[in-house]
Amino acid sequence: MTNPPIIETHGLTKRFTVKRQEVAAVTDLSISVQPGELVAFLGPNGAGKSTSLRMLTTLIPPTAGDARVVGHDIRTEAAEVRARIGYVGQLTSGSFAQRVGDELLSQGAFYGMRRADAVRRADELVESLGLTAIRSRSVQQLSGGQKRRLDIALGLMHAPPLLFLDEPSTGLDPQSRANLWEHILRLREEHGTTVFVTTHYLEEADRYAERVLVMDQGRVIADDTAPALKSTLAGDVLTFGFGSADEASAALAVLARVTGREATLDESGRATTTVPDGDALLPVVIRALDDAGLAVRTATGVPPTLDDVFLALTGRSLREADRTADAGTGDDAEHTEPAAEAATNLQEASR
Amino acid sequence: MTATEPRTNAPVRANVLRDTRNVFVRELRPVVRDPFTLIFSLVQPLVFLGLFAPLLIGESGAPVGETLQWFVPGVLVMIVLFGTGATGSNLQYEMMTGSHERTLVAPLARSSLLVGRALKEIAPIVVQAILIVLIAWPFGFRIDPLGLAVGLALLAVFGVGLGSLSYSLALATKDREWLFWGVQQTLIFPLLILSGMLLPLESAPGWMRAVATVNPVNWVVQGERALLGGDFASTAVLWGWVSALAVAAVGLWLGIRAMRRSS
Ligand SMILES: Nc1ncnc2c1ncn2[C@@H]1O[C@H](COP(=O)(O)OP(=O)(O)O)[C@@H](O)[C@H]1O
Ligand SMILES: [Mg+2]
């Protein structure tokens, strides 16, 4: 604990009243983020990620609790907070009537940049986010991915010390997603920027975030590095295939004895179990099975994903959680659907 | 990749004048980039000028020039009423697509987000009004340069007020477009008809004339007529200005208040 935290919240809570019913969007959010950290909020639709960000960026006042962002109170010193943060919202930042280049210059002016600096910075961002060809087009004419890249360019214009991004990579192709992260990581490297991002993409949280806050139903239910979350909350899945169903059944007892965990047959009749430290156990188990006269034909050890973590924490996979969220409330389902789909594909791909 | 140091070491503070100018410049850009949108929206006033003025002339039997002298100031106010009265829908659209949210997170004075937008309304008003006057000129409309200048200023002030009211309505109705347009249409036609803009109210029933006396649009139209006719001494000029300034004051007050509460 050397620096004062750049974000500190105590019991931050937001309730909305929709048709006389209270919706607890965020409940009792208490977190502390150090300068320079890269934090990801991971959770299904409706978990309260956007609402949390909207409170921290002074867009909406909390129902209860308080927060200091870059040293200033979000309720009483909103202007001070705004001067020190950047924000890429979940929707489109560029006005449809404006041209791409014009929006970048306006954004620079809004943040007090000198025109020459703004022009230089805009050139740089346009170039590296692949917006050069569409610079003088109006936002309305852009494709979804191009709009999103403009949003990101707008958020990066003034290189703020603290940057919030709400599902920045939704709707981006893999190439653009990689470019986006390259930008974010470079910004951090050059300026020590603190990055607070929400995401639907497990892979993204896993790969880039140093710290993952898992959010569900308005509450943060886990807060750690991705590897730590995976090793403490989920385990490696070991799966063994045999020549016959009898052998597979007989293997269950051996597996349970060696690993101390329950073993089951999966849908293709293979024996499977979930263990911590699977890399080390895999050869041990194979030897034990051999000794028992059971010939192992195939053996796989699959490390856990953050979805397994989510499953372990909530009893549902992120994908299921998304589906129930979309069916339950008619909130921003229209906008978040592509994200949900993409997340689903990813989870399927990672299986 | 060098010279990437625009990092705000000294964070900007909201500064009403500078922010208003920045918002104004931003709002003006699409107009400057695409000036033909201004010309295109002249279609409606031109239709009134070309198809309604002849009816007036036919009915009154007055000479064309005299009729235009009466009718053109009303058409100019109509431009403000329809153009500026609908401008809130642009903000409403930006509220729904997300760009309004972006400007709310920027370190801009809340008031400037409203005032900068409202001031921009002046540009199309002035350009369109001058074009209409120039079009009416060869048909016998007399131009009094000083009267026109002050008349444009009156329209500008009225437009800033009406634009602010339209923005207030957008901020209040949020994503309910139907509500914005419902309220806007419900108000705009009575305001138009009860202003004596298209037809004189002299032969209207007593109750209509009574309502018209509290309609600021009516006073602005009369003031505009006096000014464009070069009749500076008329009390209509005074009441026109009082009405326009009152609309501007109420509009800006409501608009700034609504913008402060916007999220
Ligand atoms: N402005 C609002 N009015 C009413 N309910 C809202 C509003 N914003 C969010 N909610 C509700 O709060 C919950 C959390 O939403 P949100 O923060 O958008 O979740 P996420 O970003 O994680 O998908 C949802 O149930 C959503 O319907
Ligand atoms: Mg969200």
XYZ file of C-alpha atoms and ligand atoms in Angstrom:
642
model
C 0.000 0.000 0.000
C 2.181 2.807 -1.224
C -0.107 5.020 -3.304
C -3.563 6.194 -2.391
C -6.062 4.228 -4.507
C -7.209 5.832 -7.741
C -10.678 4.362 -7.250
C -12.129 3.670 -3.864
C -15.756 2.814 -3.231
C -17.671 1.997 -0.095
C -21.054 0.341 -0.271
C -21.836 1.891 -3.628
C -25.427 1.000 -4.425
C -27.848 1.875 -7.206
C -31.504 1.042 -7.308
C -33.813 1.971 -10.153
C -37.555 2.108 -9.961
C -39.096 0.602 -13.049
C -42.894 0.495 -13.197
C -43.093 0.837 -9.394
C -40.740 -2.092 -8.967
C -37.334 -1.663 -7.501
C -34.415 -3.020 -9.467
C -31.224 -3.406 -7.464
C -28.765 -2.754 -10.279
C -25.673 -2.538 -8.068
C -25.503 -3.564 -4.428
C -22.809 -2.663 -1.965
C -19.866 -2.264 -4.313
C -16.739 -1.813 -2.204
C -13.510 -1.915 -4.131
C -10.125 -0.283 -4.211
C -8.040 0.096 -7.367
C -4.405 1.178 -7.361
C -2.958 3.544 -9.973
C -1.742 1.628 -13.027
C -3.893 -1.444 -12.475
C -5.802 -3.083 -15.323
C -9.083 -4.257 -13.911
C -11.881 -6.076 -15.703
C -15.478 -6.377 -14.666
C -16.715 -9.718 -15.956
C -20.371 -10.639 -15.771
C -23.466 -11.491 -17.765
C -25.985 -9.003 -19.136
C -27.720 -7.099 -16.391
C -25.038 -7.863 -13.816
C -24.659 -4.153 -13.091
C -21.375 -3.458 -14.885
C -22.559 -0.438 -16.843
C -24.409 0.992 -13.888
C -21.233 0.766 -11.803
C -19.272 2.582 -14.477
C -21.967 5.207 -14.882
C -21.752 5.975 -11.178
C -17.965 6.118 -11.194
C -17.971 8.452 -14.205
C -20.474 10.826 -12.492
C -23.246 10.107 -14.990
C -25.691 8.912 -12.356
C -25.719 9.521 -8.610
C -25.582 6.467 -6.362
C -28.593 5.568 -4.236
C -26.273 4.870 -1.318
C -22.592 4.619 -0.542
C -19.753 6.785 -1.753
C -16.772 6.707 -4.039
C -13.614 8.656 -4.671
C -12.211 8.620 -8.174
C -8.779 10.120 -8.878
C -8.925 11.653 -5.426
C -12.327 13.309 -5.749
C -15.779 12.530 -4.483
C -18.116 11.481 -7.315
C -21.088 13.225 -5.679
C -19.656 16.528 -4.560
C -16.700 16.998 -6.914
C -18.077 15.622 -10.163
C -16.369 18.266 -12.302
C -12.974 17.412 -10.792
C -13.531 13.747 -11.495
C -14.572 14.400 -15.107
C -11.472 16.431 -15.782
C -9.313 13.433 -14.890
C -10.998 10.467 -16.519
C -11.809 9.130 -19.940
C -14.869 7.067 -20.783
C -15.895 4.869 -23.651
C -19.555 4.097 -23.113
C -21.415 1.016 -24.151
C -23.245 2.784 -26.983
C -21.912 4.995 -29.807
C -19.856 8.020 -28.731
C -19.828 9.789 -32.068
C -22.795 11.900 -33.085
C -24.336 10.487 -36.252
C -24.446 13.897 -37.927
C -20.753 14.585 -37.362
C -17.743 13.593 -39.412
C -15.162 11.274 -37.881
C -12.317 13.790 -38.003
C -14.493 16.598 -36.655
C -15.603 14.568 -33.657
C -11.997 13.842 -32.740
C -11.080 17.530 -32.879
C -14.154 18.500 -30.858
C -13.259 15.922 -28.259
C -9.729 17.328 -28.051
C -11.130 20.826 -27.587
C -13.513 19.596 -24.886
C -10.511 18.323 -22.943
C -8.583 21.547 -23.330
C -6.071 20.262 -25.874
C -4.420 22.798 -28.137
C -5.580 22.454 -31.703
C -2.179 21.427 -33.039
C -1.898 18.720 -30.374
C -5.412 17.549 -31.092
C -4.699 17.302 -34.804
C -1.523 15.327 -34.200
C -3.170 12.999 -31.733
C -6.162 12.498 -34.045
C -3.803 11.639 -36.937
C -2.098 9.066 -34.821
C -5.291 7.408 -33.586
C -6.982 7.487 -36.990
C -3.972 5.805 -38.488
C -3.527 3.071 -35.941
C -7.206 2.286 -35.486
C -7.627 1.996 -39.237
C -9.942 4.963 -39.657
C -7.904 6.830 -42.274
C -10.146 6.038 -45.220
C -13.302 7.091 -43.419
C -12.042 10.192 -41.695
C -14.240 12.574 -43.615
C -17.296 10.340 -43.526
C -20.156 11.052 -41.213
C -20.594 8.694 -38.274
C -23.942 7.630 -39.664
C -22.220 6.060 -42.661
C -19.879 3.869 -40.630
C -20.229 0.151 -40.049
C -20.676 -1.119 -36.507
C -17.002 -1.987 -36.131
C -15.893 1.368 -37.539
C -18.173 3.199 -35.123
C -16.709 1.247 -32.240
C -13.172 2.080 -33.296
C -14.113 5.741 -33.432
C -15.561 5.466 -29.913
C -12.250 4.135 -28.750
C -10.268 6.811 -30.558
C -12.480 9.415 -28.864
C -11.838 7.873 -25.465
C -8.084 7.815 -26.048
C -7.792 11.362 -27.469
C -6.701 13.055 -24.274
C -4.809 10.071 -22.818
C -6.422 10.331 -19.383
C -4.788 8.928 -16.236
C -7.853 6.747 -15.663
C -9.812 5.228 -18.510
C -13.160 3.469 -18.230
C -14.299 1.300 -21.122
C -17.705 -0.339 -21.194
C -17.571 -3.458 -23.365
C -15.162 -1.808 -25.777
C -14.608 -4.805 -28.010
C -18.242 -5.686 -28.600
C -18.867 -5.800 -32.325
C -15.191 -5.756 -33.288
C -13.556 -8.322 -35.488
C -10.581 -10.188 -33.962
C -8.060 -7.987 -35.767
C -9.585 -4.768 -34.442
C -9.914 -6.287 -31.024
C -6.223 -7.028 -30.997
C -5.477 -3.450 -32.166
C -7.685 -2.072 -29.445
C -5.805 -3.959 -26.791
C -2.513 -2.944 -28.270
C -3.601 0.672 -27.814
C -4.783 0.165 -24.298
C -1.623 -1.633 -23.293
C 0.570 0.993 -24.929
C -1.307 3.767 -23.199
C -0.618 2.030 -19.929
C 3.006 1.561 -20.704
C 3.588 5.144 -21.793
C 1.472 6.955 -19.270
C 0.847 4.511 -16.481
C -2.852 4.763 -17.273
C -5.220 2.898 -15.011
C -7.684 0.923 -17.085
C -11.085 -0.198 -15.890
C -12.878 -2.267 -18.464
C -16.077 -4.270 -18.522
C -16.251 -7.244 -20.762
C -18.313 -10.078 -21.902
C -15.396 -11.890 -23.434
C -13.961 -14.412 -21.026
C -10.869 -14.730 -23.145
C -10.255 -11.006 -22.964
C -10.536 -10.797 -19.200
C -8.362 -13.854 -18.950
C -5.654 -12.638 -21.252
C -5.320 -8.935 -20.532
C -6.708 -8.113 -17.126
C -4.405 -8.350 -14.165
C -7.370 -8.429 -11.928
C -10.838 -9.742 -12.592
C -13.909 -8.684 -10.662
C -16.651 -11.194 -11.309
C -20.016 -9.540 -11.079
C -23.414 -11.147 -10.879
C -26.809 -9.724 -9.993
C -25.364 -6.416 -8.865
C -22.710 -7.827 -6.600
C -19.011 -8.499 -6.966
C -18.694 -12.173 -6.106
C -14.968 -12.650 -6.701
C -11.974 -10.376 -7.020
C -8.539 -11.739 -7.875
C -6.115 -12.418 -10.713
C -7.440 -14.765 -13.364
C -4.982 -17.575 -12.533
C -5.764 -17.312 -8.822
C -9.503 -17.374 -9.486
C -9.112 -20.420 -11.651
C -6.932 -22.359 -9.274
C -8.972 -21.591 -6.181
C -12.475 -21.671 -7.620
C -12.244 -24.130 -10.475
C -9.886 -26.956 -11.396
C -8.288 -28.770 -14.277
C -10.561 -31.269 -15.950
C -8.874 -34.648 -16.451
C -10.541 -36.999 -18.921
C -9.606 -40.603 -19.747
C -10.844 -42.765 -22.565
C -10.834 -46.588 -22.560
C -11.477 -49.376 -24.995
C -14.706 -50.496 -23.300
C -17.488 -49.116 -21.134
C -16.648 -51.654 -18.410
C -13.110 -50.382 -18.160
C -14.354 -46.788 -17.997
C -16.719 -47.646 -15.144
C -14.009 -49.513 -13.294
C -11.712 -46.496 -13.709
C -14.054 -44.270 -11.688
C -13.113 -45.918 -8.401
C -9.394 -45.656 -9.181
C -9.733 -41.989 -10.083
C -11.638 -41.235 -6.893
C -9.043 -43.050 -4.800
C -6.022 -41.308 -6.348
C -7.417 -37.777 -6.632
C -9.731 -37.737 -3.658
C -12.408 -36.230 -5.931
C -15.604 -37.628 -7.313
C -15.273 -38.992 -10.838
C -18.043 -39.354 -13.403
C -18.654 -40.566 -16.940
C -19.068 -37.829 -19.502
C -21.497 -37.937 -22.445
C -19.072 -39.933 -24.608
C -18.495 -42.497 -21.908
C -15.125 -41.275 -20.726
C -14.117 -41.054 -17.092
C -13.621 -37.510 -15.921
C -12.805 -35.591 -12.780
C -11.906 -32.044 -11.776
C -8.793 -31.469 -9.709
C -6.467 -28.711 -8.644
C -2.961 -29.030 -10.051
C -3.961 -31.362 -12.869
C -0.602 -31.207 -14.671
C 1.099 -33.017 -11.819
C -1.733 -35.469 -11.205
C -2.189 -36.592 -14.812
C 0.842 -38.942 -14.963
C 0.142 -40.214 -11.461
C -3.395 -41.156 -12.406
C -2.304 -42.853 -15.630
C 0.173 -44.982 -13.748
C -2.421 -45.954 -11.139
C -4.862 -46.921 -13.882
C -2.184 -49.042 -15.560
C -1.425 -50.747 -12.270
C -5.115 -51.561 -11.939
C -4.970 -53.272 -15.323
C -7.009 -50.591 -17.107
C -5.465 -49.577 -20.445
C -5.773 -45.820 -20.935
C -6.366 -45.011 -24.601
C -6.664 -41.231 -24.392
C -5.829 -38.738 -21.649
C -6.472 -35.008 -21.585
C -5.973 -32.334 -18.965
C -7.903 -29.129 -19.666
C -7.142 -26.048 -17.588
C -10.197 -24.193 -16.290
C -11.670 -21.136 -17.971
C -13.203 -18.156 -16.258
C -16.543 -19.616 -17.242
C -15.771 -22.555 -14.966
C -15.048 -19.991 -12.279
C -18.395 -18.351 -12.916
C -20.076 -21.736 -12.845
C -18.395 -22.617 -9.575
C -19.451 -19.295 -8.051
C -23.041 -19.098 -9.238
C -24.054 -22.568 -10.315
C -24.727 -21.306 -13.845
C -22.493 -20.674 -16.809
C -22.129 -17.139 -18.127
C -24.069 -18.135 -21.191
C -27.063 -19.369 -19.195
C -26.893 -16.249 -17.064
C -27.049 -14.106 -20.180
C -30.023 -15.964 -21.472
C -32.026 -15.538 -18.283
C -31.042 -11.874 -18.065
C -32.299 -11.242 -21.588
C -35.541 -13.082 -21.033
C -36.170 -11.507 -17.653
C -35.911 -7.813 -18.391
C -36.443 -6.011 -21.626
C -33.530 -3.697 -20.826
C -30.824 -3.122 -23.352
C -31.161 -6.593 -24.771
C -31.148 -5.226 -28.268
C -27.763 -3.719 -27.844
C -26.179 -6.462 -25.804
C -27.362 -9.358 -27.894
C -24.368 -9.359 -30.248
C -22.132 -9.350 -27.211
C -24.006 -12.238 -25.700
C -23.757 -14.150 -28.926
C -20.075 -13.502 -29.257
C -19.500 -14.608 -25.688
C -21.492 -17.717 -26.369
C -19.441 -18.542 -29.435
C -16.319 -18.055 -27.482
C -17.434 -20.351 -24.734
C -18.349 -22.948 -27.295
C -14.999 -22.548 -28.968
C -13.203 -22.965 -25.673
C -14.955 -26.202 -24.839
C 5.039 6.866 -32.634
C 6.397 9.892 -30.865
C 4.970 13.031 -29.371
C 2.076 11.289 -27.704
C 2.002 13.614 -24.760
C -1.368 15.270 -24.775
C -1.883 13.795 -21.343
C -3.767 16.223 -19.200
C -1.227 16.878 -16.532
C -3.083 19.990 -15.536
C -6.674 18.826 -15.862
C -9.016 21.176 -17.626
C -11.630 22.904 -15.612
C -15.065 23.715 -16.847
C -15.064 27.239 -18.234
C -18.456 28.407 -19.391
C -17.287 30.699 -22.203
C -14.685 28.380 -23.659
C -16.950 25.340 -23.340
C -19.856 27.158 -24.935
C -17.671 28.123 -27.853
C -16.447 24.534 -28.233
C -19.967 23.126 -28.135
C -21.134 25.822 -30.560
C -18.295 25.077 -32.994
C -19.029 21.366 -32.824
C -22.721 21.882 -33.509
C -22.003 24.225 -36.378
C -19.662 21.844 -38.178
C -22.286 19.612 -39.808
C -24.075 22.751 -41.064
C -20.894 24.156 -42.568
C -19.928 20.788 -44.028
C -23.284 20.349 -45.645
C -24.858 23.771 -46.263
C -27.355 22.280 -48.680
C -29.382 20.967 -45.778
C -30.168 24.624 -45.010
C -31.354 25.262 -48.526
C -33.377 22.093 -48.562
C -35.245 23.092 -45.452
C -36.242 26.292 -47.256
C -38.748 24.266 -49.223
C -41.490 24.692 -46.664
C -41.279 28.505 -46.369
C -41.000 28.767 -50.136
C -44.158 26.731 -50.566
C -45.957 29.120 -48.251
C -44.509 32.078 -50.098
C -45.393 30.722 -53.514
C -48.784 29.154 -52.802
C -50.171 31.024 -49.829
C -49.179 34.598 -50.645
C -51.147 34.514 -53.945
C -54.245 33.474 -51.979
C -53.793 36.421 -49.655
C -53.327 38.725 -52.611
C -56.372 37.309 -54.329
C -58.516 37.760 -51.243
C -57.426 41.237 -50.222
C -56.906 42.624 -53.687
C -53.914 44.526 -52.299
C -50.791 44.941 -54.469
C -48.208 42.162 -54.338
C -45.530 44.288 -52.646
C -47.854 45.354 -49.864
C -48.988 41.808 -49.219
C -45.415 40.557 -49.134
C -44.518 43.309 -46.707
C -47.143 41.860 -44.389
C -46.546 38.190 -45.143
C -42.741 37.781 -45.354
C -42.017 38.660 -41.681
C -44.501 35.927 -40.699
C -42.719 33.445 -42.950
C -39.422 34.303 -41.255
C -40.918 33.616 -37.839
C -42.346 30.411 -39.243
C -38.844 29.304 -40.215
C -37.797 29.762 -36.615
C -40.878 28.021 -35.284
C -40.483 24.903 -37.419
C -36.703 24.735 -37.688
C -35.775 25.568 -34.140
C -38.843 24.048 -32.539
C -37.797 20.630 -33.807
C -34.104 20.877 -32.984
C -34.554 19.000 -29.721
C -35.060 15.840 -31.735
C -31.376 15.979 -32.711
C -30.400 15.980 -29.059
C -32.903 13.248 -28.324
C -31.322 11.125 -31.019
C -27.884 11.712 -29.521
C -29.232 10.780 -26.112
C -30.376 7.464 -27.515
C -27.289 6.677 -29.576
C -24.830 7.536 -26.796
C -22.971 10.619 -27.955
C -24.792 12.878 -25.500
C -23.513 10.657 -22.709
C -19.989 11.143 -23.959
C -20.304 14.916 -23.765
C -21.717 14.621 -20.240
C -18.578 12.841 -19.075
C -16.351 15.487 -20.677
C -15.248 18.319 -18.378
C -17.734 20.794 -19.820
C -19.903 23.232 -17.919
C -23.431 21.832 -18.030
C -24.839 25.189 -19.046
C -22.525 25.351 -22.050
C -23.841 22.035 -23.352
C -27.218 23.740 -23.648
C -26.207 27.279 -24.552
C -23.701 26.227 -27.220
C -26.382 24.187 -28.930
C -28.991 26.920 -28.624
C -26.660 29.563 -30.061
C -26.008 27.411 -33.075
C -29.674 27.800 -34.022
C -28.871 31.372 -34.983
C -26.844 30.294 -37.999
C -29.575 28.559 -39.999
C -32.119 31.193 -38.969
C -30.035 34.070 -40.296
C -29.019 32.317 -43.508
C -32.516 31.147 -44.305
C -34.145 34.472 -43.415
C -31.781 36.382 -45.686
C -32.428 33.961 -48.536
C -36.202 34.317 -48.175
C -35.946 38.104 -48.095
C -33.780 38.092 -51.211
C -36.211 35.807 -53.001
C -39.156 38.066 -52.102
C -37.270 41.225 -53.110
C -37.782 41.074 -56.903
C -41.520 40.617 -56.313
C -41.803 43.956 -54.618
C -40.719 43.322 -51.042
C -38.905 46.426 -49.751
C -35.715 45.845 -47.772
C -34.862 48.305 -45.027
C -31.258 47.312 -44.201
C -31.258 48.513 -40.608
C -34.713 47.098 -40.012
C -33.604 43.786 -41.468
C -30.516 43.679 -39.259
C -32.498 44.340 -36.087
C -35.216 41.995 -37.309
C -32.666 39.206 -37.731
C -31.405 39.876 -34.211
C -34.971 39.570 -32.927
C -35.383 36.254 -34.745
C -32.054 35.063 -33.352
C -33.022 35.790 -29.753
C -36.415 34.197 -30.233
C -34.751 31.199 -31.910
C -32.299 30.701 -29.052
C -35.251 30.655 -26.653
C -37.374 28.331 -28.728
C -34.408 26.049 -29.392
C -33.726 25.860 -25.662
C -37.347 24.951 -25.031
C -37.102 22.235 -27.655
C -33.950 20.883 -26.016
C -35.660 20.993 -22.624
C -38.478 18.930 -24.035
C -35.990 16.411 -25.435
C -34.175 16.150 -22.102
C -37.483 15.686 -20.288
C -38.932 13.086 -22.639
C -35.676 11.094 -22.842
C -36.011 8.129 -25.193
C -39.750 8.591 -25.776
C -39.712 10.107 -29.242
C -43.470 9.825 -29.568
C -43.853 12.035 -26.515
C -41.439 14.640 -27.843
C -43.247 14.886 -31.162
C -46.659 14.679 -29.541
C -45.988 17.653 -27.301
C -44.154 19.550 -30.024
C -46.954 19.179 -32.574
C -49.656 19.888 -30.015
C -48.031 23.188 -29.195
C -46.657 24.336 -32.506
C -49.837 24.561 -34.558
C -51.901 26.554 -32.032
C -48.900 28.850 -31.571
C -48.684 29.252 -35.336
C -52.350 29.896 -36.007
C -52.810 32.139 -32.969
C -49.920 34.333 -34.021
C -51.582 35.931 -37.041
C -48.628 34.728 -39.054
C -50.557 33.365 -42.001
C -53.898 35.119 -41.712
C -54.761 38.328 -39.892
C -56.493 37.779 -36.575
C -58.695 40.865 -36.922
C -61.708 38.872 -38.026
C -61.091 36.039 -35.527
C -63.600 35.419 -32.718
C -62.990 37.281 -29.477
C -61.630 34.312 -27.539
C -59.026 33.622 -30.200
C -57.863 37.196 -30.115
C -57.718 37.012 -26.335
C -55.513 33.918 -26.470
C -53.361 35.551 -29.135
C -52.541 38.450 -26.827
C -50.669 36.072 -24.518
C -48.968 34.254 -27.395
C -45.379 35.489 -27.573
C -45.135 34.318 -31.188
C -47.854 36.824 -32.066
C -45.828 39.679 -30.564
C -42.651 38.553 -32.257
C -44.453 38.456 -35.616
C -45.822 41.973 -35.100
C -42.443 43.257 -33.993
C -40.803 41.640 -36.992
C -43.334 43.281 -39.325
C -42.653 46.696 -37.850
C -38.882 46.216 -38.038
C -38.781 44.931 -41.615
C -40.997 47.866 -42.580
C -38.493 50.237 -40.951
C -41.042 51.367 -38.364
C -38.747 51.487 -35.332
C -41.035 53.749 -33.321
C -43.864 51.214 -33.225
C -44.685 49.760 -29.808
C -44.860 46.402 -31.595
C -41.054 46.493 -31.738
C -40.868 46.872 -27.984
C -43.340 44.059 -27.331
C -41.635 41.878 -29.890
C -38.351 42.237 -28.047
C -39.931 41.761 -24.642
C -41.560 38.539 -25.850
C -38.435 37.197 -27.549
C -36.268 37.972 -24.532
C -38.820 36.399 -22.201
C -38.925 33.223 -24.296
C -35.120 33.165 -24.348
C -34.891 33.638 -20.585
C -37.454 30.957 -19.784
C -36.028 28.596 -22.395
C -32.437 28.927 -21.221
C -33.437 28.586 -17.583
C -35.460 25.414 -18.208
C -32.870 24.039 -20.597
C -29.892 24.550 -18.321
C -31.810 23.064 -15.428
C -32.739 20.014 -17.505
C -29.161 19.625 -18.747
C -27.829 19.677 -15.185
C -30.145 16.777 -14.359
C -29.370 14.846 -17.517
C -27.576 11.548 -17.314
N -31.640 3.584 -16.401
C -32.130 2.437 -15.910
N -33.401 2.363 -15.486
C -33.876 1.223 -14.984
N -33.191 0.091 -14.849
C -31.925 0.087 -15.252
C -31.322 1.264 -15.811
N -30.045 0.975 -16.120
C -29.857 -0.312 -15.780
N -30.972 -0.850 -15.255
C -31.133 -2.232 -14.743
O -30.084 -2.477 -13.853
C -29.556 -3.782 -14.037
C -28.074 -3.704 -14.348
O -27.912 -3.168 -15.643
P -26.500 -2.839 -16.284
O -25.700 -2.058 -15.324
O -26.770 -2.213 -17.596
O -25.884 -4.272 -16.464
P -24.675 -4.765 -17.389
O -23.960 -3.555 -17.897
O -23.834 -5.600 -16.505
O -25.289 -5.547 -18.493
C -30.395 -4.426 -15.127
O -31.396 -5.173 -14.518
C -30.974 -3.250 -15.856
O -32.204 -3.573 -16.421
Mg -23.643 -2.994 -19.830
